Short mmCIF file of C-alpha atoms in Angstrom, two decimals:
data_model
loop_
_atom_site.label_atom_id
_atom_site.label_comp_id
_atom_site.label_asym_id
_atom_site.label_seq_id
_atom_site.Cartn_x
_atom_site.Cartn_y
_atom_site.Cartn_z
CA MET A 1 14.66 -6.79 30.45
CA ALA A 2 13.36 -5.02 27.38
CA LEU A 3 11.66 -7.38 24.95
CA SER A 4 13.33 -8.54 21.74
CA ARG A 5 11.61 -7.93 18.40
CA GLU A 6 10.40 -11.53 18.46
CA GLN A 7 8.97 -11.14 21.98
CA ILE A 8 7.11 -7.98 20.96
CA ALA A 9 5.68 -9.96 18.04
CA MET A 10 4.69 -12.78 20.41
CA ARG A 11 2.87 -10.33 22.66
CA VAL A 12 1.11 -8.78 19.64
CA ALA A 13 -0.11 -12.21 18.51
CA GLN A 14 -1.82 -12.72 21.91
CA GLU A 15 -4.23 -9.92 20.92
CA PHE A 16 -5.60 -11.84 17.92
CA GLN A 17 -9.04 -13.47 18.19
CA ASP A 18 -10.30 -16.51 16.35
CA GLY A 19 -11.76 -15.40 13.00
CA ASP A 20 -9.94 -12.05 12.80
CA TYR A 21 -8.94 -10.51 9.48
CA ILE A 22 -5.59 -8.82 10.09
CA ASN A 23 -3.28 -6.50 8.18
CA LEU A 24 0.34 -6.57 9.33
CA GLY A 25 2.79 -3.81 8.48
CA ILE A 26 6.43 -4.30 7.59
CA GLY A 27 8.94 -5.19 10.35
CA ILE A 28 7.90 -6.41 13.81
CA PRO A 29 4.19 -6.61 12.81
CA THR A 30 5.01 -9.13 10.07
CA LEU A 31 6.81 -11.32 12.63
CA ALA A 32 3.55 -11.63 14.60
CA ALA A 33 2.27 -14.02 11.92
CA ASN A 34 4.76 -16.59 13.25
CA TYR A 35 3.19 -16.59 16.73
CA VAL A 36 -0.56 -16.90 16.07
CA PRO A 37 -1.88 -19.17 18.86
CA ALA A 38 -2.39 -22.74 17.64
CA ASP A 39 -6.03 -22.86 18.75
CA ILE A 40 -7.26 -19.94 16.63
CA GLU A 41 -7.52 -19.15 12.92
CA VAL A 42 -6.81 -15.71 11.48
CA MET A 43 -6.58 -14.50 7.90
CA LEU A 44 -3.91 -12.05 6.78
CA GLN A 45 -4.78 -9.22 4.41
CA SER A 46 -2.10 -7.78 2.14
CA GLU A 47 -3.20 -4.42 0.76
CA ASN A 48 -1.97 -5.04 -2.78
CA GLY A 49 -5.01 -7.30 -3.10
CA LEU A 50 -4.71 -10.60 -1.23
CA LEU A 51 -6.84 -11.89 1.64
CA GLY A 52 -5.45 -15.14 2.99
CA MET A 53 -1.73 -14.55 2.59
CA GLY A 54 0.39 -17.64 3.14
CA PRO A 55 4.11 -18.17 3.74
CA ASN A 56 6.88 -17.41 1.25
CA PRO A 57 6.96 -19.95 -1.60
CA THR A 58 9.28 -22.86 -2.19
CA GLU A 59 11.37 -22.64 -5.36
CA ASP A 60 8.69 -24.76 -7.10
CA GLU A 61 5.86 -22.50 -5.97
CA LEU A 62 7.66 -19.27 -6.90
CA ASP A 63 5.42 -17.04 -9.05
CA ALA A 64 6.17 -13.45 -10.14
CA ASP A 65 2.42 -12.73 -10.03
CA MET A 66 2.17 -13.55 -6.30
CA ILE A 67 3.59 -10.85 -4.06
CA ASN A 68 2.65 -9.08 -0.83
CA ALA A 69 2.52 -5.38 -0.06
CA GLY A 70 6.23 -5.47 0.80
CA LYS A 71 6.79 -6.75 -2.79
CA GLU A 72 8.06 -10.08 -1.44
CA THR A 73 7.03 -13.32 -3.10
CA VAL A 74 4.30 -15.11 -1.13
CA THR A 75 1.68 -17.84 -1.46
CA ALA A 76 -2.07 -17.87 -0.84
CA ILE A 77 -3.66 -20.17 1.74
CA THR A 78 -6.63 -22.43 0.98
CA GLY A 79 -9.70 -20.21 1.03
CA ALA A 80 -7.84 -17.05 -0.01
CA SER A 81 -9.24 -14.42 -2.35
CA ILE A 82 -7.47 -12.02 -4.69
CA PHE A 83 -8.87 -8.70 -5.89
CA ASN A 84 -7.99 -5.25 -7.16
CA SER A 85 -6.59 -2.31 -5.18
CA ALA A 86 -9.89 -0.41 -4.91
CA GLU A 87 -11.57 -3.52 -3.48
CA SER A 88 -8.65 -4.01 -1.11
CA PHE A 89 -8.95 -0.49 0.24
CA ALA A 90 -12.73 -0.70 0.35
CA MET A 91 -12.34 -3.48 2.93
CA ILE A 92 -9.73 -1.41 4.79
CA ARG A 93 -11.46 1.98 4.63
CA GLY A 94 -14.88 0.45 5.15
CA GLY A 95 -13.81 -0.92 8.55
CA HIS A 96 -14.01 -4.59 7.55
CA VAL A 97 -10.45 -5.43 8.58
CA ASP A 98 -10.51 -6.32 12.29
CA PHE A 99 -6.94 -5.51 13.17
CA THR A 100 -4.05 -3.59 11.78
CA VAL A 101 -0.62 -3.71 13.33
CA LEU A 102 2.00 -1.19 12.31
CA GLY A 103 5.21 0.46 13.44
CA ALA A 104 5.64 4.17 14.26
CA PHE A 105 8.21 6.86 14.96
CA GLU A 106 5.96 8.59 17.50
CA VAL A 107 2.54 8.24 19.14
CA ASP A 108 0.92 10.83 21.38
CA VAL A 109 -1.73 10.98 24.13
CA PHE A 110 -4.37 12.04 21.57
CA GLY A 111 -3.92 8.78 19.70
CA ASN A 112 -2.12 10.53 16.84
CA ILE A 113 0.55 8.58 15.00
CA ALA A 114 3.59 9.67 12.97
CA SER A 115 5.11 6.84 10.98
CA TRP A 116 5.96 7.88 7.43
CA MET A 117 7.96 11.06 7.13
CA ILE A 118 11.02 12.63 8.71
CA PRO A 119 11.48 16.15 7.33
CA ASN A 120 14.75 16.77 5.48
CA LYS A 121 15.24 13.08 4.88
CA LEU A 122 14.21 11.41 1.64
CA ILE A 123 10.49 10.73 1.78
CA LYS A 124 9.48 7.51 0.11
CA GLY A 125 5.77 7.70 0.76
CA MET A 126 2.99 6.52 3.02
CA GLY A 127 1.92 3.50 0.97
CA GLY A 128 -1.29 2.23 2.54
CA ALA A 129 -0.56 3.34 6.13
CA MET A 130 -2.85 6.40 6.12
CA ASP A 131 -5.73 4.31 4.78
CA LEU A 132 -5.12 1.60 7.37
CA VAL A 133 -5.04 3.91 10.39
CA ALA A 134 -8.15 5.72 9.14
CA GLY A 135 -10.08 2.52 8.54
CA ALA A 136 -9.21 -0.46 10.74
CA LYS A 137 -11.42 -1.26 13.73
CA ASN A 138 -8.47 -1.89 16.03
CA ILE A 139 -4.96 -0.61 15.57
CA ILE A 140 -1.93 -1.78 17.49
CA VAL A 141 1.29 0.17 17.25
CA THR A 142 4.52 -1.73 17.87
CA MET A 143 7.74 0.14 18.48
CA THR A 144 10.58 0.56 20.91
CA HIS A 145 9.54 2.71 23.86
CA ALA A 146 12.44 5.13 23.30
CA ASP A 147 14.83 5.80 20.42
CA LYS A 148 18.50 4.83 20.45
CA LYS A 149 19.41 8.06 22.24
CA GLY A 150 16.84 7.30 24.94
CA ASN A 151 14.26 9.86 23.76
CA SER A 152 10.69 8.78 24.42
CA LYS A 153 8.48 7.93 21.43
CA LEU A 154 5.31 8.23 23.57
CA LEU A 155 4.74 11.96 23.56
CA PRO A 156 2.39 14.68 24.83
CA LYS A 157 2.10 15.67 21.14
CA CYS A 158 3.71 14.21 18.02
CA THR A 159 6.44 16.39 16.52
CA LEU A 160 6.69 14.68 13.11
CA PRO A 161 4.12 14.96 10.29
CA LEU A 162 1.17 12.70 11.10
CA THR A 163 -0.07 9.53 9.45
CA GLY A 164 -3.44 9.73 11.20
CA VAL A 165 -5.25 11.50 14.03
CA ASN A 166 -7.13 10.16 17.09
CA CYS A 167 -6.82 6.59 15.85
CA ILE A 168 -4.37 4.71 18.09
CA THR A 169 -5.79 2.95 21.13
CA ARG A 170 -3.20 0.30 21.95
CA ILE A 171 0.61 0.29 21.94
CA ILE A 172 2.95 -2.63 22.51
CA THR A 173 6.56 -1.61 23.08
CA ASP A 174 9.68 -3.43 24.24
CA LEU A 175 8.82 -2.28 27.79
CA ALA A 176 5.05 -2.20 28.11
CA VAL A 177 1.50 -2.63 26.88
CA LEU A 178 -0.40 0.65 27.02
CA GLU A 179 -3.84 1.96 26.18
CA VAL A 180 -4.41 5.46 24.86
CA LYS A 181 -7.47 7.24 26.26
CA ASN A 182 -8.49 10.42 28.10
CA GLN A 183 -5.39 12.13 26.69
CA ALA A 184 -3.02 9.82 28.56
CA PHE A 185 -1.18 6.52 28.24
CA TYR A 186 -2.63 3.90 30.61
CA LEU A 187 -0.07 1.30 31.63
CA LYS A 188 -1.55 -2.19 31.34
CA GLU A 189 1.41 -4.60 31.44
CA ARG A 190 5.16 -4.48 31.99
CA ALA A 191 7.84 -6.48 30.22
CA PRO A 192 9.23 -9.10 32.61
CA GLY A 193 11.68 -7.45 35.01
CA VAL A 194 10.94 -3.90 33.85
CA SER A 195 9.82 -1.55 36.62
CA VAL A 196 7.00 0.97 36.51
CA GLU A 197 9.63 3.61 37.30
CA GLU A 198 11.64 2.78 34.18
CA ILE A 199 8.51 2.96 32.03
CA ARG A 200 7.52 6.25 33.63
CA GLU A 201 10.99 7.64 32.97
CA LYS A 202 10.78 6.72 29.27
CA THR A 203 7.21 7.94 28.71
CA ALA A 204 7.13 11.66 27.89
CA GLY A 205 3.33 11.90 27.64
CA GLU A 206 1.14 11.57 30.74
CA LEU A 207 1.30 8.03 32.12
CA VAL A 208 -1.53 6.68 34.24
CA VAL A 209 -0.73 3.72 36.52
CA GLU A 210 -3.78 2.19 38.17
CA GLY A 211 -3.14 -0.48 40.83
CA GLU A 212 -0.69 -3.33 40.42
CA ILE A 213 0.66 -3.62 36.88
CA PRO A 214 1.17 -7.26 35.92
CA GLU A 215 4.12 -8.56 33.94
CA MET A 216 3.48 -9.82 30.41
CA SER A 217 3.06 -13.55 30.19
CA PHE A 218 4.62 -15.65 27.45
CA ALA A 219 3.41 -19.02 28.64
CA MET B 1 -9.89 -2.89 -37.17
CA ALA B 2 -13.43 -4.00 -37.60
CA GLY B 3 -16.37 -3.82 -35.23
CA PHE B 4 -15.22 -4.55 -31.69
CA ASP B 5 -11.86 -6.05 -32.64
CA LYS B 6 -9.36 -3.97 -30.64
CA VAL B 7 -6.18 -5.87 -31.35
CA VAL B 8 -3.28 -3.84 -32.72
CA SER B 9 -0.17 -5.41 -34.15
CA SER B 10 2.62 -3.03 -33.12
CA TYR B 11 3.64 -1.07 -30.05
CA ALA B 12 3.76 2.07 -32.24
CA GLU B 13 0.08 1.58 -33.03
CA ALA B 14 -0.66 0.77 -29.38
CA MET B 15 0.68 4.12 -28.15
CA ALA B 16 -0.19 6.25 -31.19
CA GLY B 17 -1.42 9.70 -30.15
CA LEU B 18 0.76 10.01 -27.06
CA THR B 19 2.33 13.47 -27.03
CA ASP B 20 4.37 15.64 -24.66
CA ASN B 21 2.84 16.78 -21.35
CA MET B 22 0.13 14.14 -21.30
CA THR B 23 -1.05 12.26 -18.19
CA ILE B 24 -0.67 8.48 -18.13
CA ILE B 25 -2.39 6.21 -15.62
CA ALA B 26 -0.38 3.01 -15.18
CA GLY B 27 -1.38 -0.28 -13.56
CA GLY B 28 1.05 -2.34 -11.49
CA PHE B 29 2.32 -2.72 -7.93
CA GLY B 30 6.09 -2.53 -7.76
CA LEU B 31 7.21 -4.61 -10.75
CA CYS B 32 4.19 -6.93 -10.49
CA GLY B 33 1.59 -6.62 -13.24
CA ILE B 34 3.23 -3.83 -15.24
CA PRO B 35 2.80 -3.29 -19.00
CA GLU B 36 6.48 -3.81 -19.76
CA GLY B 37 6.33 -3.37 -23.53
CA LEU B 38 4.15 -0.27 -23.43
CA ILE B 39 6.58 1.39 -21.01
CA LYS B 40 9.47 0.55 -23.37
CA GLN B 41 7.48 2.04 -26.25
CA ILE B 42 7.03 5.30 -24.32
CA LYS B 43 10.79 5.36 -23.84
CA ASN B 44 11.33 4.77 -27.56
CA MET B 45 8.94 7.61 -28.41
CA GLN B 46 10.93 9.99 -26.16
CA THR B 47 7.75 11.76 -25.10
CA LYS B 48 8.60 14.41 -22.49
CA GLY B 49 6.88 16.29 -19.67
CA LEU B 50 4.74 13.31 -18.70
CA THR B 51 2.65 13.08 -15.55
CA ILE B 52 2.49 9.46 -14.49
CA VAL B 53 -0.06 8.17 -12.02
CA SER B 54 1.10 4.84 -10.68
CA ASN B 55 1.49 3.31 -7.22
CA ASN B 56 5.29 3.08 -7.66
CA CYS B 57 7.94 4.13 -10.16
CA GLY B 58 9.76 0.89 -10.92
CA VAL B 59 13.48 0.36 -10.31
CA ASP B 60 16.56 1.82 -11.95
CA ASP B 61 16.60 -0.23 -15.14
CA PHE B 62 13.14 -1.75 -15.24
CA GLY B 63 9.49 -0.71 -15.28
CA LEU B 64 8.61 2.99 -15.12
CA GLY B 65 12.14 3.66 -13.84
CA ILE B 66 13.43 3.56 -17.43
CA LEU B 67 11.42 6.70 -18.26
CA LEU B 68 13.59 8.63 -15.81
CA GLU B 69 16.77 7.88 -17.78
CA ASP B 70 15.99 10.53 -20.41
CA LYS B 71 14.02 12.76 -18.05
CA GLN B 72 10.68 12.02 -19.69
CA VAL B 73 8.72 12.34 -16.45
CA LYS B 74 7.72 15.72 -15.05
CA LYS B 75 5.57 14.47 -12.21
CA MET B 76 4.77 11.20 -10.43
CA VAL B 77 1.55 10.68 -8.48
CA SER B 78 2.31 7.65 -6.29
CA SER B 79 1.98 6.20 -2.79
CA TYR B 80 5.50 4.86 -2.52
CA VAL B 81 8.57 5.78 -4.55
CA GLY B 82 12.29 5.99 -4.36
CA GLU B 83 13.35 2.39 -4.91
CA ASN B 84 15.90 3.72 -7.40
CA ALA B 85 18.87 6.07 -7.31
CA LEU B 86 17.94 8.08 -10.40
CA PHE B 87 14.56 8.87 -8.93
CA GLU B 88 16.14 10.20 -5.75
CA GLN B 89 18.67 12.26 -7.68
CA GLN B 90 16.06 13.90 -9.96
CA LEU B 91 13.79 14.57 -7.00
CA LEU B 92 16.56 16.27 -5.02
CA ASN B 93 17.62 18.28 -8.12
CA GLY B 94 14.08 19.55 -8.53
CA GLU B 95 13.83 17.94 -11.98
CA LEU B 96 11.01 15.68 -10.86
CA GLU B 97 7.88 16.50 -8.92
CA VAL B 98 6.17 13.94 -6.69
CA GLU B 99 2.64 14.05 -5.32
CA LEU B 100 2.53 11.43 -2.59
CA THR B 101 -0.96 10.00 -2.34
CA PRO B 102 -2.24 7.35 0.09
CA GLN B 103 -2.58 4.02 -1.68
CA GLY B 104 -6.31 3.63 -1.15
CA THR B 105 -6.94 7.24 -2.18
CA LEU B 106 -4.90 6.64 -5.34
CA ALA B 107 -6.95 3.57 -6.25
CA GLU B 108 -10.16 5.47 -5.55
CA LYS B 109 -9.02 8.48 -7.64
CA MET B 110 -8.69 6.15 -10.63
CA ARG B 111 -11.88 4.25 -9.90
CA ALA B 112 -13.88 7.45 -9.42
CA ALA B 113 -12.50 9.01 -12.62
CA GLY B 114 -13.56 5.96 -14.59
CA ALA B 115 -17.01 6.04 -13.00
CA GLY B 116 -17.62 9.72 -13.78
CA ILE B 117 -17.23 10.86 -10.18
CA PRO B 118 -15.11 14.04 -10.05
CA ALA B 119 -14.30 13.93 -6.32
CA PHE B 120 -15.04 12.00 -3.14
CA TYR B 121 -14.72 12.42 0.63
CA THR B 122 -12.41 10.16 2.63
CA ALA B 123 -11.13 10.05 6.21
CA THR B 124 -7.72 8.97 4.93
CA GLY B 125 -5.18 11.77 5.28
CA TYR B 126 -7.28 14.07 7.45
CA GLY B 127 -5.04 15.98 9.87
CA THR B 128 -1.89 14.97 7.95
CA PRO B 129 0.17 16.77 5.28
CA VAL B 130 -2.02 15.03 2.67
CA GLY B 131 -5.09 16.90 3.91
CA GLU B 132 -3.50 20.36 3.87
CA GLY B 133 -5.47 22.83 1.75
CA LYS B 134 -8.27 20.37 1.04
CA GLU B 135 -11.93 20.91 1.85
CA VAL B 136 -13.05 19.24 5.08
CA LYS B 137 -16.60 18.11 5.76
CA GLU B 138 -18.04 16.27 8.72
CA PHE B 139 -20.33 13.27 8.33
CA ASN B 140 -21.73 11.65 11.50
CA GLY B 141 -19.29 13.66 13.58
CA ARG B 142 -16.16 12.55 11.75
CA PRO B 143 -14.08 14.84 9.51
CA TYR B 144 -13.36 13.83 5.92
CA ILE B 145 -11.29 15.49 3.19
CA LEU B 146 -12.33 16.04 -0.40
CA GLU B 147 -10.09 14.27 -2.93
CA GLU B 148 -10.39 14.78 -6.69
CA SER B 149 -10.36 11.91 -9.16
CA ILE B 150 -7.67 11.60 -11.86
CA MET B 151 -8.37 10.87 -15.52
CA GLY B 152 -5.50 10.01 -17.85
CA ASP B 153 -5.02 10.91 -21.50
CA PHE B 154 -3.78 7.34 -21.69
CA ALA B 155 -4.12 4.35 -19.39
CA ILE B 156 -1.59 1.55 -19.76
CA VAL B 157 -2.64 -1.79 -18.35
CA LYS B 158 -1.22 -5.29 -18.05
CA ALA B 159 -3.67 -8.20 -18.20
CA TYR B 160 -3.19 -11.95 -18.25
CA LYS B 161 -5.64 -12.70 -21.05
CA ALA B 162 -7.86 -10.55 -23.21
CA ASP B 163 -10.14 -11.47 -26.04
CA ARG B 164 -10.24 -9.46 -29.26
CA PHE B 165 -13.11 -7.37 -27.88
CA GLY B 166 -10.91 -6.20 -24.99
CA ASN B 167 -12.51 -8.26 -22.23
CA CYS B 168 -9.68 -8.82 -19.74
CA ILE B 169 -8.78 -11.12 -16.90
CA TYR B 170 -5.86 -10.67 -14.53
CA ARG B 171 -3.79 -13.27 -12.75
CA HIS B 172 -3.13 -13.38 -8.98
CA THR B 173 -1.78 -10.18 -7.41
CA ALA B 174 -0.74 -8.87 -10.84
CA GLN B 175 -4.31 -7.53 -10.83
CA ASN B 176 -3.66 -4.69 -8.30
CA PHE B 177 -4.33 -1.24 -9.84
CA ASN B 178 -4.87 -2.52 -13.39
CA PRO B 179 -8.68 -2.76 -13.39
CA MET B 180 -9.04 0.82 -12.07
CA ALA B 181 -6.42 2.15 -14.46
CA ALA B 182 -8.29 0.52 -17.35
CA THR B 183 -11.38 2.61 -16.61
CA ALA B 184 -9.51 5.92 -16.21
CA GLY B 185 -7.92 6.47 -19.60
CA LYS B 186 -9.32 8.51 -22.47
CA ILE B 187 -7.41 5.91 -24.45
CA THR B 188 -6.87 2.61 -22.64
CA VAL B 189 -4.22 0.24 -23.95
CA VAL B 190 -3.92 -3.29 -22.57
CA GLU B 191 -0.81 -5.41 -23.01
CA VAL B 192 -1.54 -9.08 -22.46
CA GLU B 193 0.19 -12.41 -22.09
CA GLU B 194 -2.34 -14.09 -24.36
CA ILE B 195 -4.98 -12.90 -26.80
CA VAL B 196 -7.92 -15.27 -27.22
CA GLU B 197 -11.02 -15.31 -29.40
CA PRO B 198 -14.30 -13.86 -28.08
CA GLY B 199 -16.18 -16.62 -26.28
CA GLU B 200 -13.11 -18.30 -24.87
CA LEU B 201 -13.29 -16.36 -21.60
CA ASP B 202 -16.23 -17.06 -19.31
CA PRO B 203 -18.31 -13.83 -19.40
CA SER B 204 -18.95 -14.00 -15.67
CA GLN B 205 -15.22 -14.20 -14.90
CA ILE B 206 -14.24 -11.03 -16.81
CA HIS B 207 -12.49 -8.49 -14.56
CA THR B 208 -12.44 -5.61 -17.08
CA PRO B 209 -15.27 -5.50 -19.62
CA GLY B 210 -14.13 -4.54 -23.11
CA ILE B 211 -16.10 -1.30 -23.11
CA TYR B 212 -13.24 0.32 -21.17
CA VAL B 213 -10.55 -0.88 -23.57
CA ASP B 214 -9.47 0.79 -26.82
CA ARG B 215 -6.44 -1.23 -27.88
CA VAL B 216 -5.10 -4.69 -27.09
CA ILE B 217 -1.58 -5.82 -27.88
CA GLN B 218 0.14 -9.16 -27.48
CA GLY B 219 3.11 -8.54 -25.16
CA SER B 220 6.14 -10.49 -24.12
CA PHE B 221 7.08 -10.23 -20.50
CA GLU B 222 10.20 -10.69 -18.41
CA LYS B 223 8.13 -10.55 -15.19
CA ARG B 224 11.06 -9.57 -13.03
CA ILE B 225 10.73 -10.27 -9.30
CA GLU B 226 11.66 -7.35 -7.07
CA ARG B 227 12.08 -9.26 -3.80
CA LYS B 228 12.46 -12.98 -4.18
CA VAL B 229 11.93 -14.52 -0.75
CA LEU B 230 11.67 -18.28 -0.40
CA ALA B 231 10.30 -20.43 2.41
CA LYS B 232 12.88 -21.11 5.10
#
């Protein structure tokens, strides 16, 4: 069975290490904050200028001056810091943020990512995504393996305008965990009940399968 | 005005000197930390052909979005736009130009302008549409693109408190682009929630030193929330 959005988020959260500073994009990446393992501590960075983002506020805590990069009202955890946009992107572009997790339309075997622009549709902008993919030490892309028509999103070469080049090393989809290296996708894990054949069928770029591929564990 | 006292008493005085086709650098992220009264004053002045450098362009009836109503804006330099219908319409009609700029590059363009740095290299945007036509240089084997800084004829800034000398502090994430914007205006105008006397703010807690600031005005703010989300 393909994973649900929540299950993808759960699998993403397994990648986090104790002490990581993490930037989560909008959508599935944001959900990963709900599944951080209980025995580790991570700190969430929001690129509008908040390190140590907490949950959404109660009505009593609501404050127009406290928002996240998605413009939603949030709180700050104990030990948080707040700073200006240049400082925020200095920590992103300077490689100080350990992890960034973001969605994508397409990823290719060169580690290129397209996530912000579909030609001939209204283009709203890249926000901080280009800075994040150029700067973070580790980037995880979360997306469905194929689009609604069944077209693969893991390609020999991206067709849409790029967000960044040679920057993606790890992808977590509803079917698989993959690494990007040597101009190929290396299959690392399968979603429970999903066969290597199905993954191969839905991966347009070169897929490398080495040995037995374990199923993801959600214990 | 005497000595370092930068306080002005009217919005007309605050924005005096703004004329058609000028460039304005504006602080704010979405509707958070925006100089609401200064934006309304620009609308009242009906200045046209403006280039506005700001992370976003407000919403239909609030923030920078109100400057679209009478087609005062020629060009937006932003990282994320299109939260409003009028914006989309003017963009599709070709009445409005947009230069989409990565958020960190936008912040750095303001910061660099204020620091007297005309351009800088960054990896952000290399190999993407943003990098097209820009100079590329390799450092330690990695390609970077050359981005130019942006100075404004005016900078409009929202601060929490300022003293009469223009020393400013910001509150929470309403800080965002405001400190960089403050440095990047030939004339920098700060609209504040509270004006205090010099000495009331701890000198070591000042975010924007008064040297960057030309005018300070007491504002009144609605502080509209764009996406109110409460704990479940």
